[in-house]
Short mmCIF file of N, CA, C and O and ligand atoms in Angstrom, two decimals:
data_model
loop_
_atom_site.label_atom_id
_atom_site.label_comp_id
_atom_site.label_asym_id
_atom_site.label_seq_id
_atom_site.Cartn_x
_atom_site.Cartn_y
_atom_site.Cartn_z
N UNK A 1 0.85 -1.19 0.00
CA UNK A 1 0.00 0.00 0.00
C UNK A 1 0.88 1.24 0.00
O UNK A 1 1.32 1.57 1.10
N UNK A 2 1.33 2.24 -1.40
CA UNK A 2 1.76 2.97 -1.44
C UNK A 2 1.14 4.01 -1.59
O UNK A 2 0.26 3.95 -2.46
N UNK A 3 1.31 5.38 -0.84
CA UNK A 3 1.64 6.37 -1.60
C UNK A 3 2.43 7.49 -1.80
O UNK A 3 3.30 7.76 -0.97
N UNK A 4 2.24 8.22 -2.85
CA UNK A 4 3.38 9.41 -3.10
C UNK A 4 3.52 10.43 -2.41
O UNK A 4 2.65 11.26 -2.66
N UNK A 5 4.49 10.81 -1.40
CA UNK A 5 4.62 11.84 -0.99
C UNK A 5 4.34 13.39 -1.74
O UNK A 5 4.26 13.19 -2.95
N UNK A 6 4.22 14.46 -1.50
CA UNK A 6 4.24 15.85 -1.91
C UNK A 6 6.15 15.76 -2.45
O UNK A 6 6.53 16.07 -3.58
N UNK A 7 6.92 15.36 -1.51
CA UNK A 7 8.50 15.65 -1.67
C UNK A 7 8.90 14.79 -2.66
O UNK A 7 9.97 14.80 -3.27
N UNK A 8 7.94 14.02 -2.77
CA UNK A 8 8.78 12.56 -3.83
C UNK A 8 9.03 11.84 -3.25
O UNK A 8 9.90 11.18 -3.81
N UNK A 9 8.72 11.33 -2.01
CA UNK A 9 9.12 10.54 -1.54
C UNK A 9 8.07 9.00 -1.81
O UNK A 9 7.25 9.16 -2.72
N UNK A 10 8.04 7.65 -1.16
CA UNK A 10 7.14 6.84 -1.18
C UNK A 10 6.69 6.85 0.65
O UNK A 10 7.36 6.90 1.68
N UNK A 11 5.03 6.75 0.31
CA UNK A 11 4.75 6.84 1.75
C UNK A 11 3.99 5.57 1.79
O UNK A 11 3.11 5.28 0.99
N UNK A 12 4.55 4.53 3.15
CA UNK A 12 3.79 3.54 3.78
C UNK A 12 2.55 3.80 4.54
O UNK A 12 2.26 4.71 5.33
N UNK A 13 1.74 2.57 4.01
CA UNK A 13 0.16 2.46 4.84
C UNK A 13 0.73 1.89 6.55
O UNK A 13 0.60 0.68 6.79
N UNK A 14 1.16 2.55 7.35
CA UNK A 14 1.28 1.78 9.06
C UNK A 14 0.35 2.19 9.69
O UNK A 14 -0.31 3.13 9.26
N UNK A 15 -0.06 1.32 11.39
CA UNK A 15 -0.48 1.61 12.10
C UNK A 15 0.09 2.07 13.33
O UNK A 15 0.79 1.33 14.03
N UNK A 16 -0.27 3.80 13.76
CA UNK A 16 0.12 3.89 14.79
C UNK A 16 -0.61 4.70 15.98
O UNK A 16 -1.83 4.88 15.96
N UNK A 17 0.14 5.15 16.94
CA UNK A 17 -0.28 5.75 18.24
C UNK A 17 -1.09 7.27 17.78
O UNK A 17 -0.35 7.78 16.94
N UNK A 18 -1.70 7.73 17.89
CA UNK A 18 -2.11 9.15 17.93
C UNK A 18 -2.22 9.57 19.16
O UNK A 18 -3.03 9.10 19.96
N UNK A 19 -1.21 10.75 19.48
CA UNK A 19 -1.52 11.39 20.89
C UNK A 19 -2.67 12.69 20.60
O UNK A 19 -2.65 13.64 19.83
N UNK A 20 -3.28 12.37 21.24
CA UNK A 20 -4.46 14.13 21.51
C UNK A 20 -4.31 14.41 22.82
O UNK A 20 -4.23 13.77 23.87
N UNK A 21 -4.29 15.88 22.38
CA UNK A 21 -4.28 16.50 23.81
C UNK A 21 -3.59 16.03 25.05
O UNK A 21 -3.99 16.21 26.20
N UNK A 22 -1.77 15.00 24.43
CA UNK A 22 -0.96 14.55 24.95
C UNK A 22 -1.48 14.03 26.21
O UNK A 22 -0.70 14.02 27.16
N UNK A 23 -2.87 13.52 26.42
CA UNK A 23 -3.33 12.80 27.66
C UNK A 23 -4.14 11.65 26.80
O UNK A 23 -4.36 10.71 27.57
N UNK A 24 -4.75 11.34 25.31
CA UNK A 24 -5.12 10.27 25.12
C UNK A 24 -4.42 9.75 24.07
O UNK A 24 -4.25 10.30 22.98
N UNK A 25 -3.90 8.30 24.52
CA UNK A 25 -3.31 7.27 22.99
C UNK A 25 -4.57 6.92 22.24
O UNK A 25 -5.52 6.67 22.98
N UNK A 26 -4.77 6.84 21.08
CA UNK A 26 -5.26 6.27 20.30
C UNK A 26 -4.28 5.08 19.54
O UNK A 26 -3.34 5.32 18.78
N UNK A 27 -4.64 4.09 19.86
CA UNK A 27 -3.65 3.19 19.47
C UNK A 27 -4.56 2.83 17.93
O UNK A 27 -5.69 3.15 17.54
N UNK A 28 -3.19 1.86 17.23
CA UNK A 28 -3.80 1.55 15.56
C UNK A 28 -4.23 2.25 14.65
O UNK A 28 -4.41 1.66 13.59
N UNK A 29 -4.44 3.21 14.69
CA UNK A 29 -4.66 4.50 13.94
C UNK A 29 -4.28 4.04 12.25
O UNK A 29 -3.07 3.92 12.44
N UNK A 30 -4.41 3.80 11.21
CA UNK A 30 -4.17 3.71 9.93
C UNK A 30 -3.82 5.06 9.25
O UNK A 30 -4.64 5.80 8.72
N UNK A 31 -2.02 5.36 9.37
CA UNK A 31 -1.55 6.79 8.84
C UNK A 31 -0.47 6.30 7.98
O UNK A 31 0.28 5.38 8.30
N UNK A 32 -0.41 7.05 6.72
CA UNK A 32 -0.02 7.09 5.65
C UNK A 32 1.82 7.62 6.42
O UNK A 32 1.87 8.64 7.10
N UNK A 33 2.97 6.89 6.21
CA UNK A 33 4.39 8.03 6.79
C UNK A 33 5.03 7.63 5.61
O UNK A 33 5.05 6.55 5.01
N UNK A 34 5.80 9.29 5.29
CA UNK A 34 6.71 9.23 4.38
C UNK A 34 8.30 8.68 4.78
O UNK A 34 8.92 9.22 5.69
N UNK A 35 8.62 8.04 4.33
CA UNK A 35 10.00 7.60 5.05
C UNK A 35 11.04 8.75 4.53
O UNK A 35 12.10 8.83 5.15
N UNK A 36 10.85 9.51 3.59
CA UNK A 36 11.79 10.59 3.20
C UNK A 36 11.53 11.95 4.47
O UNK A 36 12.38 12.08 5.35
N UNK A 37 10.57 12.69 4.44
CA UNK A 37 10.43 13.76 4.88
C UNK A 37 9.35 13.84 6.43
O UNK A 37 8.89 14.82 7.03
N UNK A 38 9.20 11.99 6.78
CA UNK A 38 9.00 11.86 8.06
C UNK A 38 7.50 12.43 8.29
O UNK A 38 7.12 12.37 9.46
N UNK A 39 6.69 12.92 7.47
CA UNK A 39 5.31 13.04 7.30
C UNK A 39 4.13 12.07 7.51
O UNK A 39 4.15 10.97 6.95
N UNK A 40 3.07 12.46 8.34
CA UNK A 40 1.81 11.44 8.86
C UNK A 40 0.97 12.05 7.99
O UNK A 40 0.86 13.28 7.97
N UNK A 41 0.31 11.28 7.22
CA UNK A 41 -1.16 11.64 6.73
C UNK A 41 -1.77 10.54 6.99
O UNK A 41 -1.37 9.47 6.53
N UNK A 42 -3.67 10.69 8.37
CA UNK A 42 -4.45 9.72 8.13
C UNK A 42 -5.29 9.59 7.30
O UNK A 42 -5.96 10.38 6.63
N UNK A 43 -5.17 7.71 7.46
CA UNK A 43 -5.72 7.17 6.15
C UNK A 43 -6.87 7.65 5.70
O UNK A 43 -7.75 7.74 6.56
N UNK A 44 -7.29 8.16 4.06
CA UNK A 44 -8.31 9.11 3.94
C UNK A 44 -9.85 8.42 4.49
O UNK A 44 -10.84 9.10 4.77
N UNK A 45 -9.77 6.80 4.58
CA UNK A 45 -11.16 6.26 5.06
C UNK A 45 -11.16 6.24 6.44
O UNK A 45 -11.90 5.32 6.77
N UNK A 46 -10.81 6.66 7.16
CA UNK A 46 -11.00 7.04 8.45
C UNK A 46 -10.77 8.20 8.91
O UNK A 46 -11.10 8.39 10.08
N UNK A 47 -10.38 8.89 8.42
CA UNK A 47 -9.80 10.35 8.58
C UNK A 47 -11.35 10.89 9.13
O UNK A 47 -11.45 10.83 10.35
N UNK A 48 -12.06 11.20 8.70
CA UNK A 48 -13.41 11.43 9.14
C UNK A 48 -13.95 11.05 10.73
O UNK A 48 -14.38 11.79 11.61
N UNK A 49 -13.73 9.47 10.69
CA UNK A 49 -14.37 8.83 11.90
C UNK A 49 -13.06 9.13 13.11
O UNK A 49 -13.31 8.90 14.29
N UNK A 50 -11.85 9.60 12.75
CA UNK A 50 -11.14 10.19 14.28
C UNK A 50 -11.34 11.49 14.05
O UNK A 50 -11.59 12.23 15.00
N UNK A 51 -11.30 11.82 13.13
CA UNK A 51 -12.28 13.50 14.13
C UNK A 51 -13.33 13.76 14.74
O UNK A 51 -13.45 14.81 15.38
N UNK A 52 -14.41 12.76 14.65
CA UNK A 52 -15.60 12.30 15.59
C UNK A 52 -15.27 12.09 16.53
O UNK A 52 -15.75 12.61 17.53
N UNK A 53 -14.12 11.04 16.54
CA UNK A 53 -13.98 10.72 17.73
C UNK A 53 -13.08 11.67 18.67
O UNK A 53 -13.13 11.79 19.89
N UNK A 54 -12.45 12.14 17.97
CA UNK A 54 -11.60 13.16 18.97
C UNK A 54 -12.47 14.68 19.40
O UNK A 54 -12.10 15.53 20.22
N UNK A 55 -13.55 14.65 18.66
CA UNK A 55 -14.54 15.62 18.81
C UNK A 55 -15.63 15.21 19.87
O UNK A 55 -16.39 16.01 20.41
N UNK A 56 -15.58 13.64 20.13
CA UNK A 56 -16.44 13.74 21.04
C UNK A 56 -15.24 13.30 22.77
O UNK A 56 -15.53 12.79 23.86
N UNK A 57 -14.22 13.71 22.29
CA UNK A 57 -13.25 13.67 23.60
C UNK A 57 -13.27 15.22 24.11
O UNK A 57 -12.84 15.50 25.22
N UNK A 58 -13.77 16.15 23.29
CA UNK A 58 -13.92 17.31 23.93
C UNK A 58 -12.41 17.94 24.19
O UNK A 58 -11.40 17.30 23.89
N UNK A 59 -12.37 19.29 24.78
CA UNK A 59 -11.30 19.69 24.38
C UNK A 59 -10.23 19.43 25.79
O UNK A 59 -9.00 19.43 25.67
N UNK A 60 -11.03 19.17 27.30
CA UNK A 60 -9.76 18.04 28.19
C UNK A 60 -9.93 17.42 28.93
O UNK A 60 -10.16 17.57 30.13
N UNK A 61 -9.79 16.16 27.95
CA UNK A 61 -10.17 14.50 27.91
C UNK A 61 -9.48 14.04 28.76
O UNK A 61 -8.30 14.39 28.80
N UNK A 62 -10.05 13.06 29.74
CA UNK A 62 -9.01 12.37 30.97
C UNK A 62 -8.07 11.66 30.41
O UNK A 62 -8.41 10.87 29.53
N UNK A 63 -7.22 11.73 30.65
CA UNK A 63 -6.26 10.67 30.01
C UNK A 63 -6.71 8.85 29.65
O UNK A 63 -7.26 8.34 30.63
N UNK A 64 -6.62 8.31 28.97
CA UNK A 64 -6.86 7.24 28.80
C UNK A 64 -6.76 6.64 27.27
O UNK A 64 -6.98 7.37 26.30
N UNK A 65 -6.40 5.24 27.13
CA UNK A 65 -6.18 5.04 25.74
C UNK A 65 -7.30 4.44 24.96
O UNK A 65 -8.26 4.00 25.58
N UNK A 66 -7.24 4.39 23.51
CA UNK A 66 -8.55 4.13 23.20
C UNK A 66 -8.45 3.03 22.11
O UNK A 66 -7.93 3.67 21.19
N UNK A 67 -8.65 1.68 21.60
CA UNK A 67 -7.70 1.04 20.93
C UNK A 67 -9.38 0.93 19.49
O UNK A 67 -10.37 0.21 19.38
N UNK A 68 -8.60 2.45 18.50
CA UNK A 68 -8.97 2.55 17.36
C UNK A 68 -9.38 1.47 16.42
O UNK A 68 -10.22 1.60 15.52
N UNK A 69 -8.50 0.04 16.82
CA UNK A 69 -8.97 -1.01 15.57
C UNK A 69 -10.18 -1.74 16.38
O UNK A 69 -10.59 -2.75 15.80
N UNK A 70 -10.75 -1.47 17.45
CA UNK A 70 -11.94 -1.91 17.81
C UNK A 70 -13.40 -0.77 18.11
O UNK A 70 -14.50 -0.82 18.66
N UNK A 71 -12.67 0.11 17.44
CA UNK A 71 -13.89 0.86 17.42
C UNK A 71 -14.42 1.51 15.79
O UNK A 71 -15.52 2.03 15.60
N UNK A 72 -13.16 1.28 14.56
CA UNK A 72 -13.52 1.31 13.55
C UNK A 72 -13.07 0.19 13.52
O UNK A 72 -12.40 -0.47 14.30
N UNK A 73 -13.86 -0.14 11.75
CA UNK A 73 -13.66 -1.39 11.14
C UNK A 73 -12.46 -1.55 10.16
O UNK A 73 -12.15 -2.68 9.78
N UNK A 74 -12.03 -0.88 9.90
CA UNK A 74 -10.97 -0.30 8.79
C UNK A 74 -9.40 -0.34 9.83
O UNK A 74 -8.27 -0.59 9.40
N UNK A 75 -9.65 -0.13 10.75
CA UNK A 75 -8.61 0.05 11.33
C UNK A 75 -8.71 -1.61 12.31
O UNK A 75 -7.98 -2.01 13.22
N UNK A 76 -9.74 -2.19 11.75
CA UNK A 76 -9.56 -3.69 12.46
C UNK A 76 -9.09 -4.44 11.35
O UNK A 76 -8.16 -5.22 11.56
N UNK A 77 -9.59 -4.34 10.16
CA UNK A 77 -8.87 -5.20 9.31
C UNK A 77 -7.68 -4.98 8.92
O UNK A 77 -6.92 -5.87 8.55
N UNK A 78 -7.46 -4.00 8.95
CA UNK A 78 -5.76 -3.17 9.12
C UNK A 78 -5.09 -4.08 9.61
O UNK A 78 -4.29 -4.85 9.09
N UNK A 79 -5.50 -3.95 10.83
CA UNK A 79 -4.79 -4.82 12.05
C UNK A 79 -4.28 -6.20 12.21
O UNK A 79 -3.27 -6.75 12.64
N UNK A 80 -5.89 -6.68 11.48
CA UNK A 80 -5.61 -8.01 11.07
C UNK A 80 -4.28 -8.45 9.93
O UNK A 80 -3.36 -9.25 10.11
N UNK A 81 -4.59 -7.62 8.79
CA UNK A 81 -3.98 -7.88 7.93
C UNK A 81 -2.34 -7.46 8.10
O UNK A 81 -1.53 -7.72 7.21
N UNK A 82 -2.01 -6.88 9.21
CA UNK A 82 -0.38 -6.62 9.64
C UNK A 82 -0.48 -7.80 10.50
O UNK A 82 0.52 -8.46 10.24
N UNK A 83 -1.10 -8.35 11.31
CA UNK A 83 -0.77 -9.62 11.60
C UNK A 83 -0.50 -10.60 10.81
O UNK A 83 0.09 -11.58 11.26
N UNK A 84 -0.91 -10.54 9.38
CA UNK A 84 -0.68 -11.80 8.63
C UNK A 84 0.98 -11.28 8.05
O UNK A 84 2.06 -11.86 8.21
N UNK A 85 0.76 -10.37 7.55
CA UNK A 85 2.40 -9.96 6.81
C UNK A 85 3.21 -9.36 6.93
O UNK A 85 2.45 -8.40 7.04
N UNK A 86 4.34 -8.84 7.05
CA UNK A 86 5.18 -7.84 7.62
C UNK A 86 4.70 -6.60 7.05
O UNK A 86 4.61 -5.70 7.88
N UNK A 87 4.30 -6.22 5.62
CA UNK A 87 4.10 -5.21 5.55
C UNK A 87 2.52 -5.07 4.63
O UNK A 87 2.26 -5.95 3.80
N UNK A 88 1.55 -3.95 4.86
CA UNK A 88 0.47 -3.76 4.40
C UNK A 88 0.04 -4.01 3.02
O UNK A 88 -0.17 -3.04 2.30
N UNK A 89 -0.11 -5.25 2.57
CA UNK A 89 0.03 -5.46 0.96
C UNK A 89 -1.77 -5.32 0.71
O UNK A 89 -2.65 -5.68 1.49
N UNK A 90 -1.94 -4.63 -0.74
CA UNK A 90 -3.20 -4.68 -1.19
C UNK A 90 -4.01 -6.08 -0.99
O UNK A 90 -5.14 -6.04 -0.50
N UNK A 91 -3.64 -6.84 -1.22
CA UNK A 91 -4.32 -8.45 -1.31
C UNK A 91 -4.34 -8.86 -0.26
O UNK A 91 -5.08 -9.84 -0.37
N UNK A 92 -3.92 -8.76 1.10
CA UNK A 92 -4.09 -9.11 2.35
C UNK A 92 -4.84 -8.68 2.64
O UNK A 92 -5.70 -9.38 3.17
N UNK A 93 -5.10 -7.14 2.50
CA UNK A 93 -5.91 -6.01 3.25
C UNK A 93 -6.74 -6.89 2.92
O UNK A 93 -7.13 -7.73 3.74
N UNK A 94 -7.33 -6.82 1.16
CA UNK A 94 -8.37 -7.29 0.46
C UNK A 94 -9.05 -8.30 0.82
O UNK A 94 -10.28 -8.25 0.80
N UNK A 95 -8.21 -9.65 1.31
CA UNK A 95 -9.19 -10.62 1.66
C UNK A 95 -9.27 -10.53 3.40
O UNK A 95 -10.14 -11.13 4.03
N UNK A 96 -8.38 -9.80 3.95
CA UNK A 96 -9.06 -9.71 5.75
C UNK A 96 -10.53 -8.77 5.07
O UNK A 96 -11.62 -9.34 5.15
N UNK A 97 -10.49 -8.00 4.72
CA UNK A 97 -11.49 -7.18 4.53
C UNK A 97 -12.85 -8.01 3.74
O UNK A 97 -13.96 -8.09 4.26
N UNK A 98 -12.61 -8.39 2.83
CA UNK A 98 -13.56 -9.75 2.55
C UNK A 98 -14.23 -10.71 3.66
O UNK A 98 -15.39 -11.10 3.78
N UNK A 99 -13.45 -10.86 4.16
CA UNK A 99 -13.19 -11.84 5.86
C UNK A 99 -14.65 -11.47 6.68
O UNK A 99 -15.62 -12.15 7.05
N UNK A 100 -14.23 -9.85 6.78
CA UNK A 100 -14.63 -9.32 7.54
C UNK A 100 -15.80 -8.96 7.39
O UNK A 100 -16.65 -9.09 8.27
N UNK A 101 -15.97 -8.53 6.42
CA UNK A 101 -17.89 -8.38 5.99
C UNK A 101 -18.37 -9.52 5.99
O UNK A 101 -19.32 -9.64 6.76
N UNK A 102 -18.00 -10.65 5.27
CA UNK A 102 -18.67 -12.16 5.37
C UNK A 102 -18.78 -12.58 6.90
O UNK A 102 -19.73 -13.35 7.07
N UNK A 103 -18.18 -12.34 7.91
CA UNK A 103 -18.32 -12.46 9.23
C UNK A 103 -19.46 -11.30 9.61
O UNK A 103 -20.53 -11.59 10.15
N UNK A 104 -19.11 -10.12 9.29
CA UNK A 104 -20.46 -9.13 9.85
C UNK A 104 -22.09 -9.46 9.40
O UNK A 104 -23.15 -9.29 10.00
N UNK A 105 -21.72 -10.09 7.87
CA UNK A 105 -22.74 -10.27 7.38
C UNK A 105 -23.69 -11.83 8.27
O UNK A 105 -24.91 -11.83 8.33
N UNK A 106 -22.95 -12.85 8.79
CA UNK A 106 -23.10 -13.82 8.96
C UNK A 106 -23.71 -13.39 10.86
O UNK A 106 -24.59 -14.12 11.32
N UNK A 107 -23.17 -12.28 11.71
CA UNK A 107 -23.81 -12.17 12.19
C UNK A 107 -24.86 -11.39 11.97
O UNK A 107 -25.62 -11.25 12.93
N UNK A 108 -25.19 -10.69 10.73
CA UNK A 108 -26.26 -9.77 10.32
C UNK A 108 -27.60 -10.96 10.41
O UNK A 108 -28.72 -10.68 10.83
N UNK A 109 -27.35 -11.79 10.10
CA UNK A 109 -28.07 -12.82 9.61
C UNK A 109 -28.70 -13.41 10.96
O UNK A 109 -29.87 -13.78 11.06
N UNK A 110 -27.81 -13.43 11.91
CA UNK A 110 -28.40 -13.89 13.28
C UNK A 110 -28.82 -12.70 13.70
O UNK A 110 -30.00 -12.59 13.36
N UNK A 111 -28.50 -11.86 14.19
CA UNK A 111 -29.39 -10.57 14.29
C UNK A 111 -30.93 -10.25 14.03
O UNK A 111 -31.82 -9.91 14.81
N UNK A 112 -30.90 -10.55 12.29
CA UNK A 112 -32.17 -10.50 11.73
C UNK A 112 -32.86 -11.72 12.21
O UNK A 112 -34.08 -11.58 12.20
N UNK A 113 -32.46 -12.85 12.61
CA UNK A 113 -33.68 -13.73 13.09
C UNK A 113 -33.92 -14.02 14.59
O UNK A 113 -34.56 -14.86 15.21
N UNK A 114 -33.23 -13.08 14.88
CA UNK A 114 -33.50 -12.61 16.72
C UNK A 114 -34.34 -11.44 16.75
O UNK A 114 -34.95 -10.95 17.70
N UNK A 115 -34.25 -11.05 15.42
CA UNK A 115 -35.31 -9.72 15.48
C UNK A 115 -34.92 -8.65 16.60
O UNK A 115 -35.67 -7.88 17.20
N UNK A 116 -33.32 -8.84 16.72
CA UNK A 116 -32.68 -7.90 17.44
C UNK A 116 -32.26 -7.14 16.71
O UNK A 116 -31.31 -7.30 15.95
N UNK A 117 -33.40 -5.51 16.94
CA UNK A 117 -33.19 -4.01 15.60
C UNK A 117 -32.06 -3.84 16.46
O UNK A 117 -31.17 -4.10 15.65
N UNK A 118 -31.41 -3.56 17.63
CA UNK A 118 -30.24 -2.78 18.12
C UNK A 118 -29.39 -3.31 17.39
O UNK A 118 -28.94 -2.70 16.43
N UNK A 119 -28.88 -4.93 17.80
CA UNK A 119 -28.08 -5.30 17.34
C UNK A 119 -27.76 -5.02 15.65
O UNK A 119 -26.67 -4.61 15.26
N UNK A 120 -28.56 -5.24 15.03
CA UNK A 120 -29.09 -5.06 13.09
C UNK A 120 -28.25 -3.79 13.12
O UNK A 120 -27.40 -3.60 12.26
N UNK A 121 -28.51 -2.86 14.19
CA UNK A 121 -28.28 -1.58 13.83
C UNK A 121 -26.96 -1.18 13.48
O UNK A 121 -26.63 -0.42 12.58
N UNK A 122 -25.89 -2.10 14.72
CA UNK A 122 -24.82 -2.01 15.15
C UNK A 122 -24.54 -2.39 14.01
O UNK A 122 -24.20 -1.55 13.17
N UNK A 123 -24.62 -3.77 13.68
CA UNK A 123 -24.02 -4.49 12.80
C UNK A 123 -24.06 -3.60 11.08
O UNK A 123 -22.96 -3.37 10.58
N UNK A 124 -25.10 -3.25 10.44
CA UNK A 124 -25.34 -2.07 9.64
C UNK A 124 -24.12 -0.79 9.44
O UNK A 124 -23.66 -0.21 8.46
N UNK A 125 -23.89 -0.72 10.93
CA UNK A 125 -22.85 0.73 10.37
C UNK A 125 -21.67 0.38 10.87
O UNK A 125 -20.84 1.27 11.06
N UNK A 126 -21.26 -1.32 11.27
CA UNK A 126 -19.98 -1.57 11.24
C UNK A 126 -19.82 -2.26 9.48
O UNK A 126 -18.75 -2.68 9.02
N UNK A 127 -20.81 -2.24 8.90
CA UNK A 127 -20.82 -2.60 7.42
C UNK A 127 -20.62 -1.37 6.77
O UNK A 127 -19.94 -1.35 5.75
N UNK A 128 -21.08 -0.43 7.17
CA UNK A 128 -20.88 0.96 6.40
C UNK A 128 -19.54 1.39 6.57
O UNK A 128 -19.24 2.09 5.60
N UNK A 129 -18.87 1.31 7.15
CA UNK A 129 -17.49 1.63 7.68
C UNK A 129 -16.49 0.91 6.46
O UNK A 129 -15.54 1.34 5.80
N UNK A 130 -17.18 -0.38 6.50
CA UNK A 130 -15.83 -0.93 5.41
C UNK A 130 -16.16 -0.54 3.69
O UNK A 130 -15.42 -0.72 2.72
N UNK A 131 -17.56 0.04 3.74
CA UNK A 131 -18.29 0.16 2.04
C UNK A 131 -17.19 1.35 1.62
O UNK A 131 -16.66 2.17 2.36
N UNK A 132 -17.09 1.22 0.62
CA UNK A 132 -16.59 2.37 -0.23
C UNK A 132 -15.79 2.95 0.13
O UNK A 132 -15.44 3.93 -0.53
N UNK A 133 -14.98 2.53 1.60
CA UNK A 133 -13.98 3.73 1.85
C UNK A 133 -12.37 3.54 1.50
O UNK A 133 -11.44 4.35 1.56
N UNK A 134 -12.42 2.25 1.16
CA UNK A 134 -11.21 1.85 0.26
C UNK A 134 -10.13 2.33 -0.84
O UNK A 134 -9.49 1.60 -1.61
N UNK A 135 -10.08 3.95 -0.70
CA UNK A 135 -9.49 4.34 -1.48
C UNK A 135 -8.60 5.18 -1.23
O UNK A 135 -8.89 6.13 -0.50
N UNK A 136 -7.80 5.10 -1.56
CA UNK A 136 -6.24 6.19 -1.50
C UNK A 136 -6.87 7.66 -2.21
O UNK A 136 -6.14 8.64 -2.36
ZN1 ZN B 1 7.67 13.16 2.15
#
């Protein structure tokens, strides 16, 4: 998972720490670093859902850490998929991420015949999380 730096450089897909307000870790975080010019850009499909979340930490948040690949989905298959390989390859991502909806979907399925709407609900926008946001 590459991309191009502004400097020319090549920038790696890693997962790491985000400090806010140097009192909360966000661990797993999915940020783009340039190995030339030492630059973080987060990943553009989540980039959205940690400013929610750091928006709903308010502006001074007790200290405490918050482990990002279990509260997005993107940043769980991330996770997964650096467990399988040393480094973030398209086709790993691709099938943890495959993985991973066929598992959401499979509890979607028990959900719907428990006629549990909360659960449906949950399960719904941990599916929305992985739709379409797949792109550099
Ligand atoms: Zn750079």
């Amino acid at each position: 998972m590459l991309k191009r730096c502004s400097c020319g450089g090549d920038m790696n897909l890693v997962l790491r720490t985000v400090i806010f307000a140097k009192k909360v870790n966000i661990n797993n975080v999915p940020v783009y670093n340039c190995s030339m010019c030492g630059r973080n850009d987060v990943f553009p499909g989540v980039k959205e859902d940690v400013g929610k979340l750091v928006g709903q930490l308010g502006s001074k948040p007790s200290p405490r850490s918050i482990p990002f690949d279990q509260v997005h989905e993107w940043a769980g298959v991330l996770s997964q998929a650096m467990n399988r390989s040393d480094s973030l390859q398209a086709a790993v991502i691709a099938r943890a991420a495959e993985e991973r909806v066929n598992q959401l979907l499979d509890l979607w399925l028990i959900a719907s015949s428990l006629e549990d709407e909360t659960w449906k609900m949950e399960l719904s926008n941990r599916l929305s999380q992985l739709s379409g946001q797949y792109i550099s």
